[in-house]
Amino acid sequence: MSVSGFHAHVRAVTAMSPLQFQKQLQPKRIVVTEFPSIEQARRGYDSEEYRALKALRLRTARGSVVLVEGI
């Protein structure tokens, strides 16, 4: 994803520039992943293959998962 594409995605989701978003929420990292559909994103998140990794992530990191459709 290009820098301008990333900025457009962040603005579409948050109505802020990436810098404004970082200043407001103070995240230490942002991970953006694109899926062909919201259904595939949900299936991946709830899949047996991801279950062990999700458990590890939940035990060792603070964070939020946000699914956005239609960007």
GROMACS .gro file of N, CA and C in nm:
model
  213
    1MET      N    1   0.085  -0.116   0.000
    1MET     CA    2   0.000   0.000   0.000
    1MET      C    3   0.090   0.123   0.000
    2SER      N    4   0.058   0.218  -0.083
    2SER     CA    5   0.136   0.341  -0.090
    2SER      C    6   0.109   0.428   0.033
    3VAL      N    7   0.196   0.525   0.054
    3VAL     CA    8   0.179   0.617   0.167
    3VAL      C    9   0.047   0.692   0.153
    4SER      N   10   0.018   0.741   0.032
    4SER     CA   11  -0.108   0.815   0.013
    4SER      C   12  -0.228   0.723   0.030
    5GLY      N   13  -0.215   0.596  -0.011
    5GLY     CA   14  -0.323   0.500   0.010
    5GLY      C   15  -0.347   0.475   0.158
    6PHE      N   16  -0.238   0.462   0.235
    6PHE     CA   17  -0.250   0.443   0.379
    6PHE      C   18  -0.319   0.563   0.443
    7HIS      N   19  -0.278   0.683   0.405
    7HIS     CA   20  -0.340   0.805   0.460
    7HIS      C   21  -0.489   0.807   0.428
    8ALA      N   22  -0.525   0.770   0.305
    8ALA     CA   23  -0.666   0.769   0.266
    8ALA      C   24  -0.745   0.667   0.347
    9HIS      N   25  -0.687   0.550   0.371
    9HIS     CA   26  -0.755   0.447   0.451
    9HIS      C   27  -0.775   0.495   0.595
   10VAL      N   28  -0.670   0.552   0.655
   10VAL     CA   29  -0.681   0.600   0.794
   10VAL      C   30  -0.786   0.709   0.802
   11ARG      N   31  -0.785   0.802   0.708
   11ARG     CA   32  -0.884   0.911   0.709
   11ARG      C   33  -1.025   0.857   0.690
   12ALA      N   34  -1.043   0.757   0.604
   12ALA     CA   35  -1.176   0.700   0.582
   12ALA      C   36  -1.230   0.632   0.707
   13VAL      N   37  -1.142   0.569   0.783
   13VAL     CA   38  -1.184   0.496   0.902
   13VAL      C   39  -1.201   0.587   1.023
   14THR      N   40  -1.111   0.686   1.038
   14THR     CA   41  -1.109   0.766   1.160
   14THR      C   42  -1.155   0.910   1.143
   15ALA      N   43  -1.167   0.956   1.019
   15ALA     CA   44  -1.197   1.097   0.988
   15ALA      C   45  -1.085   1.188   1.036
   16MET      N   46  -0.965   1.132   1.052
   16MET     CA   47  -0.847   1.209   1.095
   16MET      C   48  -0.729   1.169   1.007
   17SER      N   49  -0.629   1.255   1.005
   17SER     CA   50  -0.504   1.216   0.940
   17SER      C   51  -0.433   1.115   1.030
   18PRO      N   52  -0.337   1.038   0.977
   18PRO     CA   53  -0.264   0.945   1.063
   18PRO      C   54  -0.199   1.015   1.183
   19LEU      N   55  -0.145   1.135   1.163
   19LEU     CA   56  -0.082   1.207   1.273
   19LEU      C   57  -0.185   1.246   1.380
   20GLN      N   58  -0.300   1.296   1.339
   20GLN     CA   59  -0.405   1.330   1.435
   20GLN      C   60  -0.450   1.205   1.512
   21PHE      N   61  -0.464   1.094   1.440
   21PHE     CA   62  -0.504   0.968   1.503
   21PHE      C   63  -0.402   0.925   1.608
   22GLN      N   64  -0.274   0.931   1.574
   22GLN     CA   65  -0.169   0.892   1.668
   22GLN      C   66  -0.168   0.983   1.791
   23LYS      N   67  -0.185   1.112   1.771
   23LYS     CA   68  -0.184   1.205   1.885
   23LYS      C   69  -0.303   1.182   1.978
   24GLN      N   70  -0.418   1.149   1.922
   24GLN     CA   71  -0.538   1.129   2.004
   24GLN      C   72  -0.532   0.997   2.080
   25LEU      N   73  -0.497   0.890   2.011
   25LEU     CA   74  -0.505   0.757   2.073
   25LEU      C   75  -0.372   0.709   2.130
   26GLN      N   76  -0.265   0.770   2.093
   26GLN     CA   77  -0.131   0.735   2.138
   26GLN      C   78  -0.100   0.586   2.121
   27PRO      N   79  -0.128   0.529   2.004
   27PRO     CA   80  -0.094   0.388   1.985
   27PRO      C   81   0.057   0.370   1.970
   28LYS      N   82   0.107   0.257   2.011
   28LYS     CA   83   0.248   0.228   1.992
   28LYS      C   84   0.273   0.167   1.855
   29ARG      N   85   0.171   0.103   1.801
   29ARG     CA   86   0.182   0.050   1.665
   29ARG      C   87   0.043   0.034   1.606
   30ILE      N   88   0.038   0.042   1.477
   30ILE     CA   89  -0.086   0.023   1.403
   30ILE      C   90  -0.060  -0.084   1.298
   31VAL      N   91  -0.145  -0.181   1.291
   31VAL     CA   92  -0.135  -0.286   1.190
   31VAL      C   93  -0.260  -0.278   1.103
   32VAL      N   94  -0.240  -0.265   0.974
   32VAL     CA   95  -0.351  -0.260   0.880
   32VAL      C   96  -0.341  -0.382   0.790
   33THR      N   97  -0.446  -0.460   0.785
   33THR     CA   98  -0.452  -0.579   0.700
   33THR      C   99  -0.578  -0.571   0.616
   34GLU      N  100  -0.564  -0.602   0.489
   34GLU     CA  101  -0.679  -0.596   0.398
   34GLU      C  102  -0.723  -0.737   0.361
   35PHE      N  103  -0.853  -0.760   0.365
   35PHE     CA  104  -0.913  -0.888   0.325
   35PHE      C  105  -1.008  -0.863   0.209
   36PRO      N  106  -1.034  -0.964   0.127
   36PRO     CA  107  -1.128  -0.948   0.016
   36PRO      C  108  -1.270  -0.912   0.061
   37SER      N  109  -1.309  -0.956   0.181
   37SER     CA  110  -1.443  -0.924   0.231
   37SER      C  111  -1.442  -0.926   0.384
   38ILE      N  112  -1.543  -0.864   0.443
   38ILE     CA  113  -1.555  -0.864   0.589
   38ILE      C  114  -1.580  -1.005   0.641
   39GLU      N  115  -1.651  -1.085   0.563
   39GLU     CA  116  -1.678  -1.223   0.604
   39GLU      C  117  -1.548  -1.303   0.613
   40GLN      N  118  -1.459  -1.284   0.516
   40GLN     CA  119  -1.331  -1.356   0.520
   40GLN      C  120  -1.245  -1.308   0.637
   41ALA      N  121  -1.251  -1.180   0.669
   41ALA     CA  122  -1.176  -1.129   0.784
   41ALA      C  123  -1.228  -1.194   0.913
   42ARG      N  124  -1.358  -1.201   0.927
   42ARG     CA  125  -1.417  -1.263   1.047
   42ARG      C  126  -1.384  -1.412   1.055
   43ARG      N  127  -1.394  -1.482   0.940
   43ARG     CA  128  -1.360  -1.625   0.939
   43ARG      C  129  -1.215  -1.646   0.978
   44GLY      N  130  -1.126  -1.563   0.928
   44GLY     CA  131  -0.985  -1.575   0.964
   44GLY      C  132  -0.962  -1.550   1.112
   45TYR      N  133  -1.025  -1.447   1.164
   45TYR     CA  134  -1.009  -1.413   1.306
   45TYR      C  135  -1.063  -1.523   1.396
   46ASP      N  136  -1.171  -1.587   1.355
   46ASP     CA  137  -1.233  -1.692   1.436
   46ASP      C  138  -1.185  -1.833   1.400
   47SER      N  139  -1.089  -1.845   1.310
   47SER     CA  140  -1.047  -1.976   1.260
   47SER      C  141  -0.968  -2.055   1.364
   48GLU      N  142  -0.972  -2.185   1.347
   48GLU     CA  143  -0.894  -2.276   1.431
   48GLU      C  144  -0.744  -2.246   1.418
   49GLU      N  145  -0.700  -2.214   1.296
   49GLU     CA  146  -0.557  -2.186   1.272
   49GLU      C  147  -0.509  -2.064   1.350
   50TYR      N  148  -0.594  -1.965   1.367
   50TYR     CA  149  -0.554  -1.841   1.437
   50TYR      C  150  -0.579  -1.848   1.587
   51ARG      N  151  -0.653  -1.945   1.633
   51ARG     CA  152  -0.694  -1.952   1.774
   51ARG      C  153  -0.576  -1.946   1.871
   52ALA      N  154  -0.471  -2.025   1.850
   52ALA     CA  155  -0.355  -2.025   1.940
   52ALA      C  156  -0.282  -1.891   1.936
   53LEU      N  157  -0.266  -1.835   1.818
   53LEU     CA  158  -0.200  -1.704   1.807
   53LEU      C  159  -0.282  -1.594   1.872
   54LYS      N  160  -0.414  -1.602   1.856
   54LYS     CA  161  -0.502  -1.503   1.918
   54LYS      C  162  -0.491  -1.511   2.070
   55ALA      N  163  -0.489  -1.632   2.125
   55ALA     CA  164  -0.476  -1.649   2.270
   55ALA      C  165  -0.344  -1.588   2.319
   56LEU      N  166  -0.236  -1.612   2.247
   56LEU     CA  167  -0.106  -1.554   2.283
   56LEU      C  168  -0.112  -1.402   2.276
   57ARG      N  169  -0.169  -1.349   2.170
   57ARG     CA  170  -0.180  -1.203   2.155
   57ARG      C  171  -0.261  -1.142   2.268
   58LEU      N  172  -0.371  -1.206   2.305
   58LEU     CA  173  -0.456  -1.153   2.412
   58LEU      C  174  -0.387  -1.157   2.548
   59ARG      N  175  -0.301  -1.256   2.569
   59ARG     CA  176  -0.228  -1.266   2.697
   59ARG      C  177  -0.112  -1.167   2.706
   60THR      N  178  -0.052  -1.132   2.594
   60THR     CA  179   0.074  -1.058   2.598
   60THR      C  180   0.067  -0.915   2.546
   61ALA      N  181  -0.044  -0.875   2.490
   61ALA     CA  182  -0.051  -0.741   2.432
   61ALA      C  183  -0.186  -0.677   2.461
   62ARG      N  184  -0.184  -0.546   2.470
   62ARG     CA  185  -0.308  -0.470   2.479
   62ARG      C  186  -0.338  -0.415   2.342
   63GLY      N  187  -0.461  -0.423   2.302
   63GLY     CA  188  -0.493  -0.369   2.171
   63GLY      C  189  -0.638  -0.390   2.135
   64SER      N  190  -0.673  -0.341   2.021
   64SER     CA  191  -0.809  -0.352   1.970
   64SER      C  192  -0.804  -0.401   1.826
   65VAL      N  193  -0.904  -0.475   1.790
   65VAL     CA  194  -0.923  -0.515   1.651
   65VAL      C  195  -1.044  -0.440   1.599
   66VAL      N  196  -1.027  -0.372   1.488
   66VAL     CA  197  -1.136  -0.296   1.428
   66VAL      C  198  -1.152  -0.347   1.285
   67LEU      N  199  -1.270  -0.397   1.254
   67LEU     CA  200  -1.301  -0.440   1.117
   67LEU      C  201  -1.383  -0.330   1.051
   68VAL      N  202  -1.340  -0.289   0.934
   68VAL     CA  203  -1.408  -0.182   0.861
   68VAL      C  204  -1.444  -0.235   0.724
   69GLU      N  205  -1.567  -0.215   0.684
   69GLU     CA  206  -1.614  -0.264   0.555
   69GLU      C  207  -1.634  -0.148   0.459
   70GLY      N  208  -1.600  -0.171   0.333
   70GLY     CA  209  -1.635  -0.077   0.228
   70GLY      C  210  -1.538   0.035   0.201
   71ILE      N  211  -1.412   0.015   0.226
   71ILE     CA  212  -1.314   0.121   0.195
   71ILE      C  213  -1.256   0.094   0.059
   0.00000   0.00000   0.00000
